[in-house]
Short mmCIF file of C-alpha atoms and ligand atoms in Angstrom, two decimals:
data_model
loop_
_atom_site.label_atom_id
_atom_site.label_comp_id
_atom_site.label_asym_id
_atom_site.label_seq_id
_atom_site.Cartn_x
_atom_site.Cartn_y
_atom_site.Cartn_z
CA MET J 4 13.43 87.11 -51.87
CA ASP J 5 10.66 84.65 -52.87
CA TYR J 6 9.96 83.09 -49.48
CA LYS J 7 7.06 81.06 -50.87
CA ALA J 8 9.29 79.31 -53.40
CA GLN J 9 11.96 78.79 -50.75
CA LEU J 10 9.51 77.22 -48.30
CA LEU J 11 7.85 75.06 -50.96
CA GLN J 12 11.27 73.74 -51.87
CA ARG J 13 12.15 73.01 -48.24
CA ILE J 14 8.84 71.21 -47.80
CA GLU J 15 9.44 69.24 -50.99
CA ASN J 16 12.93 68.08 -49.94
CA ARG J 17 11.87 67.69 -46.28
CA SER J 18 14.54 70.13 -45.10
CA ALA J 19 11.84 72.40 -43.63
CA ARG J 20 12.01 72.24 -39.85
CA VAL J 21 8.52 71.63 -38.46
CA GLY J 22 7.40 73.02 -35.09
CA ILE J 23 4.34 71.74 -33.22
CA ILE J 24 3.06 73.87 -30.34
CA GLY J 25 1.00 71.76 -27.92
CA LEU J 26 1.83 68.05 -27.61
CA GLY J 27 -1.61 66.74 -26.67
CA TYR J 28 -4.03 64.35 -28.41
CA VAL J 29 -3.72 66.49 -31.59
CA GLY J 30 -0.13 67.74 -31.54
CA LEU J 31 1.64 64.52 -30.59
CA PRO J 32 0.15 62.33 -33.36
CA LEU J 33 0.75 65.16 -35.87
CA ALA J 34 4.40 65.53 -34.78
CA VAL J 35 5.00 61.79 -35.19
CA GLU J 36 3.39 61.83 -38.66
CA PHE J 37 5.60 64.72 -39.82
CA ALA J 38 8.66 62.98 -38.38
CA LYS J 39 7.71 59.74 -40.15
CA ALA J 40 7.41 61.79 -43.39
CA GLY J 41 11.10 62.68 -42.96
CA PHE J 42 10.94 66.16 -41.41
CA LYS J 43 12.93 67.21 -38.38
CA VAL J 44 10.20 68.07 -35.87
CA LEU J 45 10.52 70.18 -32.75
CA GLY J 46 7.61 69.85 -30.34
CA PHE J 47 6.90 72.73 -27.96
CA ASP J 48 4.97 72.25 -24.72
CA VAL J 49 4.76 74.19 -21.46
CA SER J 50 4.66 70.91 -19.53
CA LYS J 51 8.20 69.86 -18.59
CA GLY J 52 6.79 66.43 -17.78
CA ARG J 53 5.42 65.94 -21.29
CA VAL J 54 8.66 67.28 -22.81
CA ALA J 55 10.69 64.79 -20.78
CA GLN J 56 8.35 61.91 -21.65
CA VAL J 57 8.57 62.68 -25.36
CA ASN J 58 12.36 62.89 -25.23
CA ARG J 59 12.38 59.52 -23.46
CA GLY J 60 10.27 58.16 -26.31
CA GLU J 61 7.36 57.45 -23.97
CA SER J 62 3.86 58.09 -25.34
CA TYR J 63 1.14 59.41 -23.04
CA ILE J 64 -1.50 59.62 -25.79
CA GLY J 65 -3.53 56.46 -26.48
CA ASP J 66 -3.49 56.96 -30.25
CA VAL J 67 0.33 57.23 -30.37
CA LYS J 68 2.15 53.92 -29.92
CA THR J 69 5.27 54.25 -27.77
CA GLU J 70 7.30 52.26 -30.27
CA HIS J 71 6.43 54.70 -33.07
CA LEU J 72 7.30 57.68 -30.88
CA ALA J 73 10.52 56.08 -29.65
CA GLU J 74 11.55 55.36 -33.24
CA VAL J 75 11.33 58.98 -34.45
CA VAL J 76 12.91 60.29 -31.25
CA LYS J 77 15.78 57.83 -31.58
CA SER J 78 16.30 58.68 -35.26
CA GLY J 79 16.59 62.35 -34.28
CA HIS J 80 13.49 63.33 -36.29
CA PHE J 81 11.52 64.41 -33.23
CA GLU J 82 12.55 66.29 -30.13
CA ALA J 83 10.49 68.22 -27.55
CA THR J 84 11.35 71.39 -25.69
CA ASP J 85 9.77 74.00 -23.43
CA ASP J 86 12.12 76.66 -24.80
CA PHE J 87 9.93 78.67 -27.19
CA ALA J 88 12.93 80.73 -28.33
CA ARG J 89 13.71 77.73 -30.51
CA LEU J 90 10.77 78.76 -32.69
CA THR J 91 13.41 80.75 -34.56
CA ASP J 92 14.55 77.35 -35.86
CA SER J 93 11.15 76.40 -37.28
CA ASP J 94 10.05 76.91 -40.89
CA ALA J 95 6.48 75.64 -40.40
CA VAL J 96 4.61 75.82 -37.07
CA SER J 97 1.30 74.09 -36.27
CA ILE J 98 -0.48 75.39 -33.16
CA CYS J 99 -2.46 72.61 -31.45
CA VAL J 100 -3.41 74.13 -28.09
CA PRO J 101 -6.64 73.62 -26.09
CA THR J 102 -9.67 75.85 -26.63
CA PRO J 103 -11.84 75.21 -23.56
CA LEU J 104 -14.79 77.17 -22.23
CA ARG J 105 -14.63 79.41 -19.20
CA LYS J 106 -17.04 78.70 -16.33
CA THR J 107 -19.24 81.41 -17.91
CA ARG J 108 -19.49 79.17 -21.03
CA ASP J 109 -17.55 81.83 -22.97
CA PRO J 110 -14.57 80.76 -25.13
CA ASP J 111 -11.22 80.66 -23.41
CA VAL J 112 -8.79 81.56 -26.20
CA SER J 113 -5.99 82.30 -23.72
CA TYR J 114 -3.94 79.33 -25.00
CA ILE J 115 -4.20 80.61 -28.57
CA ILE J 116 -3.23 84.10 -27.40
CA SER J 117 -0.14 82.87 -25.55
CA ALA J 118 0.91 80.64 -28.46
CA THR J 119 0.44 83.59 -30.84
CA GLU J 120 2.57 85.76 -28.55
CA GLN J 121 5.38 83.21 -28.66
CA VAL J 122 5.10 82.92 -32.44
CA ARG J 123 5.10 86.74 -32.80
CA LYS J 124 8.18 87.06 -30.61
CA TYR J 125 10.15 84.67 -32.80
CA LEU J 126 8.47 85.32 -36.17
CA HIS J 127 10.97 85.40 -39.01
CA LYS J 128 10.88 85.63 -42.81
CA GLY J 129 9.89 82.49 -44.68
CA VAL J 130 7.89 80.82 -41.89
CA LEU J 131 4.40 79.23 -42.14
CA ILE J 132 2.09 79.41 -39.14
CA VAL J 133 -1.00 77.15 -39.01
CA LEU J 134 -3.63 77.27 -36.26
CA GLU J 135 -5.26 73.84 -35.74
CA SER J 136 -7.23 74.43 -32.54
CA THR J 137 -11.00 74.42 -32.90
CA THR J 138 -12.22 78.01 -32.52
CA TYR J 139 -14.81 80.54 -33.67
CA PRO J 140 -14.75 81.77 -37.29
CA GLY J 141 -12.54 84.88 -37.43
CA THR J 142 -9.96 83.85 -34.82
CA THR J 143 -7.08 83.60 -37.31
CA ASP J 144 -8.00 86.83 -39.10
CA GLU J 145 -8.99 88.94 -36.10
CA LEU J 146 -6.84 87.63 -33.28
CA MET J 147 -3.69 86.10 -34.79
CA GLN J 148 -3.04 88.12 -37.93
CA PRO J 149 -3.03 91.58 -36.27
CA ALA J 150 -0.61 90.35 -33.62
CA LEU J 151 1.77 88.94 -36.22
CA ALA J 152 1.41 92.08 -38.39
CA GLU J 153 2.98 94.08 -35.51
CA THR J 154 6.32 92.58 -36.55
CA GLY J 155 6.12 94.57 -39.78
CA LEU J 156 6.41 91.36 -41.80
CA LYS J 157 3.91 91.03 -44.62
CA VAL J 158 1.54 88.03 -44.55
CA GLY J 159 1.53 86.04 -47.80
CA GLU J 160 4.97 87.35 -48.74
CA ASP J 161 7.35 87.41 -45.75
CA TYR J 162 5.44 84.80 -43.75
CA PHE J 163 2.38 82.60 -44.29
CA LEU J 164 -0.70 82.10 -42.10
CA ALA J 165 -3.39 79.40 -42.36
CA PHE J 166 -6.09 77.58 -40.40
CA SER J 167 -6.48 73.82 -40.62
CA PRO J 168 -8.87 72.18 -38.14
CA GLU J 169 -7.77 69.08 -36.29
CA ARG J 170 -10.07 66.11 -36.87
CA VAL J 171 -8.98 63.65 -34.23
CA ASP J 172 -11.44 61.07 -32.94
CA PRO J 173 -9.64 59.68 -29.88
CA GLY J 174 -9.72 55.89 -29.77
CA ASN J 175 -10.98 55.55 -33.36
CA PRO J 176 -9.41 52.32 -34.62
CA ARG J 177 -9.94 53.19 -38.31
CA PHE J 178 -9.26 56.91 -38.79
CA GLN J 179 -6.04 58.47 -37.56
CA THR J 180 -4.10 61.60 -38.57
CA LYS J 181 -2.78 60.27 -41.89
CA ASN J 182 -6.04 58.96 -43.37
CA THR J 183 -8.38 61.70 -42.17
CA PRO J 184 -8.87 64.38 -44.87
CA LYS J 185 -7.44 67.74 -43.81
CA VAL J 186 -9.29 71.00 -44.53
CA VAL J 187 -6.98 74.00 -45.05
CA GLY J 188 -7.77 77.72 -45.45
CA GLY J 189 -5.12 80.42 -46.03
CA THR J 190 -5.02 84.12 -45.21
CA THR J 191 -3.83 84.62 -48.82
CA PRO J 192 -3.62 82.25 -51.81
CA ALA J 193 0.12 81.87 -51.21
CA CYS J 194 -0.60 80.91 -47.58
CA LEU J 195 -3.05 78.25 -48.75
CA GLU J 196 -0.56 76.92 -51.29
CA VAL J 197 2.23 76.55 -48.74
CA ALA J 198 0.02 75.07 -46.01
CA GLY J 199 -1.54 72.63 -48.48
CA ALA J 200 1.94 71.54 -49.63
CA LEU J 201 3.02 70.92 -46.05
CA TYR J 202 0.05 68.75 -45.14
CA ARG J 203 0.17 66.83 -48.45
CA THR J 204 3.54 65.41 -47.35
CA THR J 205 1.85 63.68 -44.43
CA ILE J 206 -1.91 63.39 -44.92
CA ASP J 207 -3.56 61.41 -47.72
CA GLN J 208 -6.13 64.05 -48.66
CA VAL J 209 -5.97 67.86 -48.30
CA VAL J 210 -9.22 69.85 -48.79
CA PRO J 211 -8.48 73.51 -49.64
CA VAL J 212 -11.15 76.13 -48.86
CA SER J 213 -11.29 79.83 -49.75
CA SER J 214 -10.36 81.38 -46.39
CA THR J 215 -9.34 80.74 -42.80
CA ARG J 216 -12.88 81.69 -41.70
CA ALA J 217 -14.38 79.02 -43.95
CA ALA J 218 -11.95 76.44 -42.53
CA GLU J 219 -12.81 77.51 -38.97
CA MET J 220 -16.52 77.22 -39.75
CA VAL J 221 -16.10 73.74 -41.30
CA LYS J 222 -14.90 72.36 -37.98
CA ILE J 223 -17.58 74.14 -36.00
CA LEU J 224 -20.24 72.73 -38.35
CA GLU J 225 -18.86 69.19 -37.93
CA ASN J 226 -19.06 69.30 -34.17
CA THR J 227 -22.28 71.33 -33.94
CA PHE J 228 -23.86 68.74 -36.23
CA ARG J 229 -22.95 66.07 -33.68
CA ALA J 230 -24.03 68.03 -30.62
CA ILE J 231 -27.45 68.85 -32.12
CA ASN J 232 -28.13 65.32 -33.35
CA ILE J 233 -27.11 63.87 -30.01
CA GLY J 234 -29.46 66.37 -28.37
CA LEU J 235 -32.22 65.19 -30.72
CA VAL J 236 -31.83 61.53 -29.79
CA ASN J 237 -31.48 62.35 -26.12
CA GLU J 238 -34.83 64.12 -26.26
CA LEU J 239 -36.19 61.20 -28.30
CA ALA J 240 -35.13 58.86 -25.46
CA ILE J 241 -37.20 60.92 -23.03
CA ILE J 242 -40.15 61.03 -25.44
CA CYS J 243 -40.03 57.28 -26.10
CA ASP J 244 -39.87 56.63 -22.37
CA LYS J 245 -43.09 58.60 -21.90
CA LEU J 246 -44.73 56.77 -24.80
CA LYS J 247 -43.42 53.38 -23.57
CA ILE J 248 -41.51 52.82 -26.81
CA ASP J 249 -38.00 51.30 -26.89
CA VAL J 250 -35.87 54.15 -28.31
CA TRP J 251 -33.02 51.75 -29.07
CA GLU J 252 -35.27 49.57 -31.20
CA VAL J 253 -36.56 52.66 -33.02
CA ILE J 254 -33.04 53.97 -33.75
CA GLU J 255 -31.85 50.53 -34.86
CA ALA J 256 -34.77 50.20 -37.27
CA ALA J 257 -34.34 53.78 -38.55
CA SER J 258 -30.69 52.97 -39.23
CA THR J 259 -31.77 50.50 -41.91
CA LYS J 260 -32.65 53.50 -44.08
CA PRO J 261 -29.83 53.41 -46.64
CA PHE J 262 -30.02 57.14 -47.41
CA GLY J 263 -30.84 60.40 -45.70
CA TYR J 264 -30.33 59.14 -42.16
CA MET J 265 -27.35 58.80 -39.80
CA PRO J 266 -27.71 57.09 -36.39
CA PHE J 267 -26.89 58.86 -33.16
CA TYR J 268 -27.57 57.29 -29.79
CA PRO J 269 -28.96 58.57 -26.50
CA GLY J 270 -26.61 58.59 -23.56
CA PRO J 271 -26.00 59.96 -20.08
CA GLY J 272 -24.94 63.33 -21.47
CA LEU J 273 -22.28 64.87 -23.66
CA GLY J 274 -18.63 64.48 -22.69
CA GLY J 275 -15.26 65.25 -24.16
CA HIS J 276 -13.40 68.44 -24.79
CA CYS J 277 -14.96 69.09 -28.18
CA ILE J 278 -18.62 68.34 -28.76
CA PRO J 279 -20.01 69.95 -25.60
CA ILE J 280 -17.73 72.93 -26.12
CA ASP J 281 -17.11 73.83 -29.74
CA PRO J 282 -20.68 74.87 -30.64
CA HIS J 283 -20.51 77.47 -27.86
CA TYR J 284 -17.60 79.11 -29.66
CA LEU J 285 -19.94 79.78 -32.58
CA ALA J 286 -22.83 80.83 -30.32
CA TRP J 287 -20.53 83.28 -28.55
CA LYS J 288 -19.27 84.75 -31.84
CA LEU J 289 -22.84 85.17 -33.10
CA LYS J 290 -23.69 87.34 -30.08
CA SER J 291 -21.25 89.90 -31.50
CA VAL J 292 -23.46 90.06 -34.62
CA ASN J 293 -26.59 90.09 -32.48
CA TYR J 294 -27.81 86.64 -33.50
CA ASN J 295 -28.94 83.86 -31.17
CA ALA J 296 -27.97 80.33 -32.32
CA ARG J 297 -31.15 78.70 -31.06
CA PHE J 298 -30.38 75.12 -32.18
CA ILE J 299 -27.04 75.16 -30.34
CA GLU J 300 -28.55 76.52 -27.13
CA LEU J 301 -31.48 74.07 -27.23
CA ALA J 302 -29.28 71.00 -27.88
CA SER J 303 -26.98 72.09 -25.07
CA GLU J 304 -29.94 72.46 -22.70
CA ILE J 305 -31.10 68.92 -23.46
CA ASN J 306 -27.62 67.36 -23.36
CA THR J 307 -26.64 69.00 -20.08
CA ALA J 308 -29.93 67.86 -18.50
CA MET J 309 -29.23 64.19 -19.22
CA PRO J 310 -27.26 63.42 -16.03
CA ASN J 311 -30.27 64.68 -14.03
CA TYR J 312 -32.52 62.44 -16.11
CA VAL J 313 -30.25 59.46 -15.38
CA VAL J 314 -30.39 60.14 -11.65
CA GLN J 315 -34.18 60.39 -11.86
CA LYS J 316 -34.20 56.94 -13.49
CA VAL J 317 -32.04 55.62 -10.62
CA THR J 318 -34.47 57.17 -8.12
CA ASP J 319 -37.44 55.58 -9.90
CA ALA J 320 -35.69 52.19 -10.10
CA LEU J 321 -34.83 52.19 -6.38
CA ASN J 322 -38.34 53.34 -5.63
CA SER J 323 -39.70 50.34 -7.52
CA VAL J 324 -38.01 48.11 -4.94
CA GLU J 325 -38.99 50.38 -2.06
CA ARG J 326 -35.54 51.81 -1.53
CA SER J 327 -34.62 55.46 -1.30
CA VAL J 328 -31.54 56.90 -2.96
CA ARG J 329 -30.36 58.08 0.46
CA GLY J 330 -28.39 55.27 2.02
CA SER J 331 -28.41 53.08 -1.10
CA ASN J 332 -25.18 51.65 -2.46
CA VAL J 333 -24.87 52.66 -6.11
CA LEU J 334 -22.10 51.57 -8.50
CA VAL J 335 -21.39 53.72 -11.56
CA LEU J 336 -19.92 51.52 -14.27
CA GLY J 337 -17.56 53.61 -16.40
CA ALA J 338 -16.14 57.10 -15.74
CA ALA J 339 -14.64 58.05 -19.14
CA TYR J 340 -16.72 60.23 -21.46
CA LYS J 341 -16.89 57.50 -24.11
CA LYS J 342 -15.92 53.88 -24.46
CA ASP J 343 -12.40 52.46 -24.53
CA ILE J 344 -10.58 55.68 -23.56
CA SER J 345 -9.42 57.13 -20.23
CA ASP J 346 -10.46 60.77 -20.73
CA VAL J 347 -12.92 62.06 -18.12
CA ARG J 348 -13.10 65.67 -19.33
CA GLU J 349 -16.72 66.88 -19.23
CA SER J 350 -17.67 63.24 -18.61
CA PRO J 351 -21.35 62.87 -17.64
CA ALA J 352 -20.23 60.18 -15.17
CA LEU J 353 -18.87 62.95 -12.95
CA ASP J 354 -22.26 64.68 -12.91
CA VAL J 355 -24.09 61.42 -12.20
CA ILE J 356 -21.74 60.63 -9.30
CA LYS J 357 -22.05 64.11 -7.81
CA LEU J 358 -25.84 64.21 -8.15
CA LEU J 359 -26.18 60.80 -6.48
CA GLN J 360 -23.82 61.83 -3.68
CA GLU J 361 -25.86 65.03 -3.16
CA ARG J 362 -28.92 62.80 -2.71
CA GLY J 363 -27.19 60.77 -0.02
CA ALA J 364 -26.29 57.65 -1.98
CA ASN J 365 -23.07 55.75 -1.19
CA VAL J 366 -21.50 55.97 -4.65
CA ALA J 367 -18.64 53.87 -6.01
CA TYR J 368 -17.39 53.61 -9.59
CA SER J 369 -15.50 51.08 -11.65
CA ASP J 370 -13.53 51.92 -14.80
CA PRO J 371 -10.46 49.94 -15.95
CA TYR J 372 -9.20 53.03 -17.80
CA VAL J 373 -9.68 55.47 -14.91
CA PRO J 374 -7.88 54.22 -11.76
CA ASP J 375 -8.96 57.21 -9.68
CA LEU J 376 -11.14 60.29 -9.88
CA HIS J 377 -10.12 63.54 -8.20
CA GLU J 378 -12.22 65.93 -10.25
CA GLU J 379 -14.89 68.50 -9.41
CA GLY J 380 -15.08 67.58 -5.73
CA ILE J 381 -15.10 63.82 -6.34
CA ASP J 382 -12.49 61.79 -4.47
CA LEU J 383 -12.84 58.12 -5.44
CA ALA J 384 -10.75 55.23 -6.68
CA SER J 385 -12.05 52.69 -9.17
CA VAL J 386 -13.29 49.50 -7.45
CA PRO J 387 -13.38 45.96 -8.88
CA TRP J 388 -16.93 44.99 -9.83
CA GLU J 389 -16.74 41.31 -10.87
CA GLY J 390 -18.57 39.17 -8.33
CA ARG J 391 -19.33 42.24 -6.22
CA LEU J 392 -22.50 43.60 -7.87
CA ALA J 393 -24.85 42.06 -5.30
CA GLU J 394 -23.35 44.54 -2.80
CA TYR J 395 -25.03 47.36 -4.70
CA ASP J 396 -28.68 48.35 -4.69
CA CYS J 397 -28.29 49.74 -8.22
CA VAL J 398 -25.68 49.70 -10.98
CA VAL J 399 -25.62 52.63 -13.45
CA ILE J 400 -23.93 51.88 -16.77
CA VAL J 401 -22.48 55.21 -17.95
CA THR J 402 -19.62 54.12 -20.24
CA ASP J 403 -19.94 51.04 -22.39
CA HIS J 404 -16.25 50.06 -22.43
CA ARG J 405 -15.66 46.85 -24.36
CA ALA J 406 -13.67 45.74 -21.27
CA PHE J 407 -16.90 45.20 -19.34
CA ASP J 408 -18.79 41.88 -19.58
CA PHE J 409 -22.33 43.22 -19.64
CA SER J 410 -23.97 39.80 -19.71
CA ARG J 411 -22.32 39.22 -16.33
CA VAL J 412 -23.49 42.63 -15.13
CA ALA J 413 -27.06 41.75 -16.17
CA GLN J 414 -26.85 38.43 -14.32
CA GLU J 415 -25.27 39.68 -11.12
CA ALA J 416 -26.76 43.13 -10.60
CA ARG J 417 -29.96 43.51 -8.62
CA LEU J 418 -31.01 46.66 -10.44
CA ILE J 419 -29.42 48.34 -13.48
CA VAL J 420 -29.93 51.72 -15.09
CA ASP J 421 -28.40 51.23 -18.51
CA THR J 422 -27.74 54.55 -20.29
CA ARG J 423 -25.89 52.95 -23.21
CA ASN J 424 -28.11 49.99 -24.03
CA ALA J 425 -25.04 47.91 -23.13
CA THR J 426 -27.11 45.04 -21.68
CA ARG J 427 -29.19 44.69 -24.86
CA GLY J 428 -30.27 41.10 -25.23
CA HIS J 429 -29.70 40.58 -21.52
CA ALA J 430 -32.52 42.77 -20.38
CA GLY J 431 -33.84 40.97 -17.35
CA LEU J 432 -36.57 42.39 -15.10
CA ASN J 433 -33.98 44.50 -13.35
CA VAL J 434 -32.74 46.54 -16.31
CA VAL J 435 -34.03 50.06 -16.69
CA ARG J 436 -32.83 51.57 -19.95
CA LEU J 437 -32.76 55.23 -20.88
N1 LIG L 584 -22.25 60.65 -27.90
C1 LIG L 584 -23.58 60.31 -27.68
N2 LIG L 584 -24.29 59.79 -28.71
C2 LIG L 584 -23.74 59.59 -29.95
C3 LIG L 584 -22.38 59.95 -30.15
C4 LIG L 584 -21.66 60.47 -29.11
O1 LIG L 584 -24.09 60.48 -26.58
O2 LIG L 584 -24.44 59.11 -30.84
C5 LIG L 584 -21.47 61.24 -26.82
C6 LIG L 584 -20.26 60.43 -26.47
O3 LIG L 584 -20.58 59.45 -25.50
C7 LIG L 584 -19.32 61.50 -25.90
C8 LIG L 584 -19.70 62.75 -26.68
O4 LIG L 584 -20.99 62.49 -27.24
O5 LIG L 584 -19.60 61.70 -24.54
C9 LIG L 584 -18.71 63.07 -27.81
O6 LIG L 584 -18.61 61.91 -28.57
P1 LIG L 584 -17.73 61.86 -29.93
O7 LIG L 584 -17.90 60.51 -30.50
O8 LIG L 584 -18.04 63.00 -30.79
O9 LIG L 584 -16.28 61.90 -29.35
P2 LIG L 584 -15.07 62.96 -29.27
O10 LIG L 584 -15.54 64.24 -28.71
O11 LIG L 584 -13.94 62.25 -28.64
O12 LIG L 584 -14.56 63.16 -30.75
C10 LIG L 584 -15.15 64.05 -31.55
C11 LIG L 584 -14.93 63.44 -32.93
N3 LIG L 584 -15.83 62.30 -33.02
C12 LIG L 584 -16.34 61.77 -34.12
O13 LIG L 584 -16.29 62.33 -35.19
C13 LIG L 584 -16.94 60.40 -34.01
C14 LIG L 584 -15.09 64.52 -33.86
O14 LIG L 584 -16.37 65.06 -33.70
C15 LIG L 584 -13.99 65.52 -33.66
O15 LIG L 584 -12.94 65.16 -34.52
C16 LIG L 584 -13.45 65.55 -32.27
O16 LIG L 584 -14.51 65.31 -31.39
C17 LIG L 584 -12.81 66.90 -32.05
O17 LIG L 584 -11.67 66.91 -31.63
O18 LIG L 584 -13.46 67.90 -32.35
#
């Protein structure tokens, strides 16, 4: 039986049944795109709440409009379940599960392992399995393939295995799943051919590479590139501060260079579930070949020290008006890890709040996207800030949501530490910028 031809045909005529494991910020948009392309999609998630919300046509991911989700659920093109036995009904399965770090900063591939176990249990002839989660080079070959080989089925003939990194930029108004080029690497040429055919039905541009390891490394390069360049500008902010140079002016002027330069901006630290984490997957893997990824470690050192630097700026600012941190009322403006989203994972705001609380400040925060914070020992609810800034000895701008009116902040606040250059143009005497 030529399972490759059979699957290519099913992809071509959209009769292939698509399975998506993990209905988060990657899996849910992907499922909706495949459903819109005409496939019957079955989403798998361990969260009964998410499964129920999907089946009610209610989106819980900012980048997925409820009306689009409701449409494909109503048309019967998309259904969610927590019953993994239904993987037997899938012809093509994309695994979009989290790949966090453990507290020891080592990769936590437990979600990939459990998804692989489910896929192995229900593996059948003619199915394509694609791992999308960001992970260290070698995960598909060394962790997934051996587990699936235990079934006795032959990869590249009986079933197909590929890696295709997700490239989701949450909140990006311009690039979504469909118009973001998709890199694909196969365990065998047949695997690449089938995986490429699947994604071409849904995504404008597919970029084939020679192996799953190359595809895994592409994603790690993309995010390590960001982490290191953000580390560079964060250190530049500290250097410019010491040299009494405005780092924001310098970066803005450097950005006029039409070639060979790409702007990154200093900030309060590195948040999100990708950039602070993914480079450590590579650094961890390199330890097994006795190599120390110095750039990654150095950038991480600088980025993770930024919340401390911010709190030092707050201390200096309060000092300049003869106030101590202890007993001062400090408002943190913004809790999310970047503007216009609600995600607080790894958000530097949490570190800034905790560090200020440890120093005895009375800390409040305001974020229209984050109604309350019950993370990492913080127990706060967002407070309104308009017309209330005079109550605070210092305002720390951590997230530059477009929802904030920073000219009003600059007018009303007595003292501001602005880590995002959000008050540019309104810099009164009371604005201290990173
Ligand atoms: N940050 C800076 N300075 C910058 C850029 C970002 O301090 O110049 C900070 C942000 O405030 C944020 C963190 O770095 O705390 C990460 O920012 P991000 O823009 O990389 O946002 P993510 O992690 O949501 O999305 C990234 C994607 N972003 C972009 O390409 C713009 C992309 O790297 C990946 O597709 C995605 O992570 C992922 O899932 O890997």
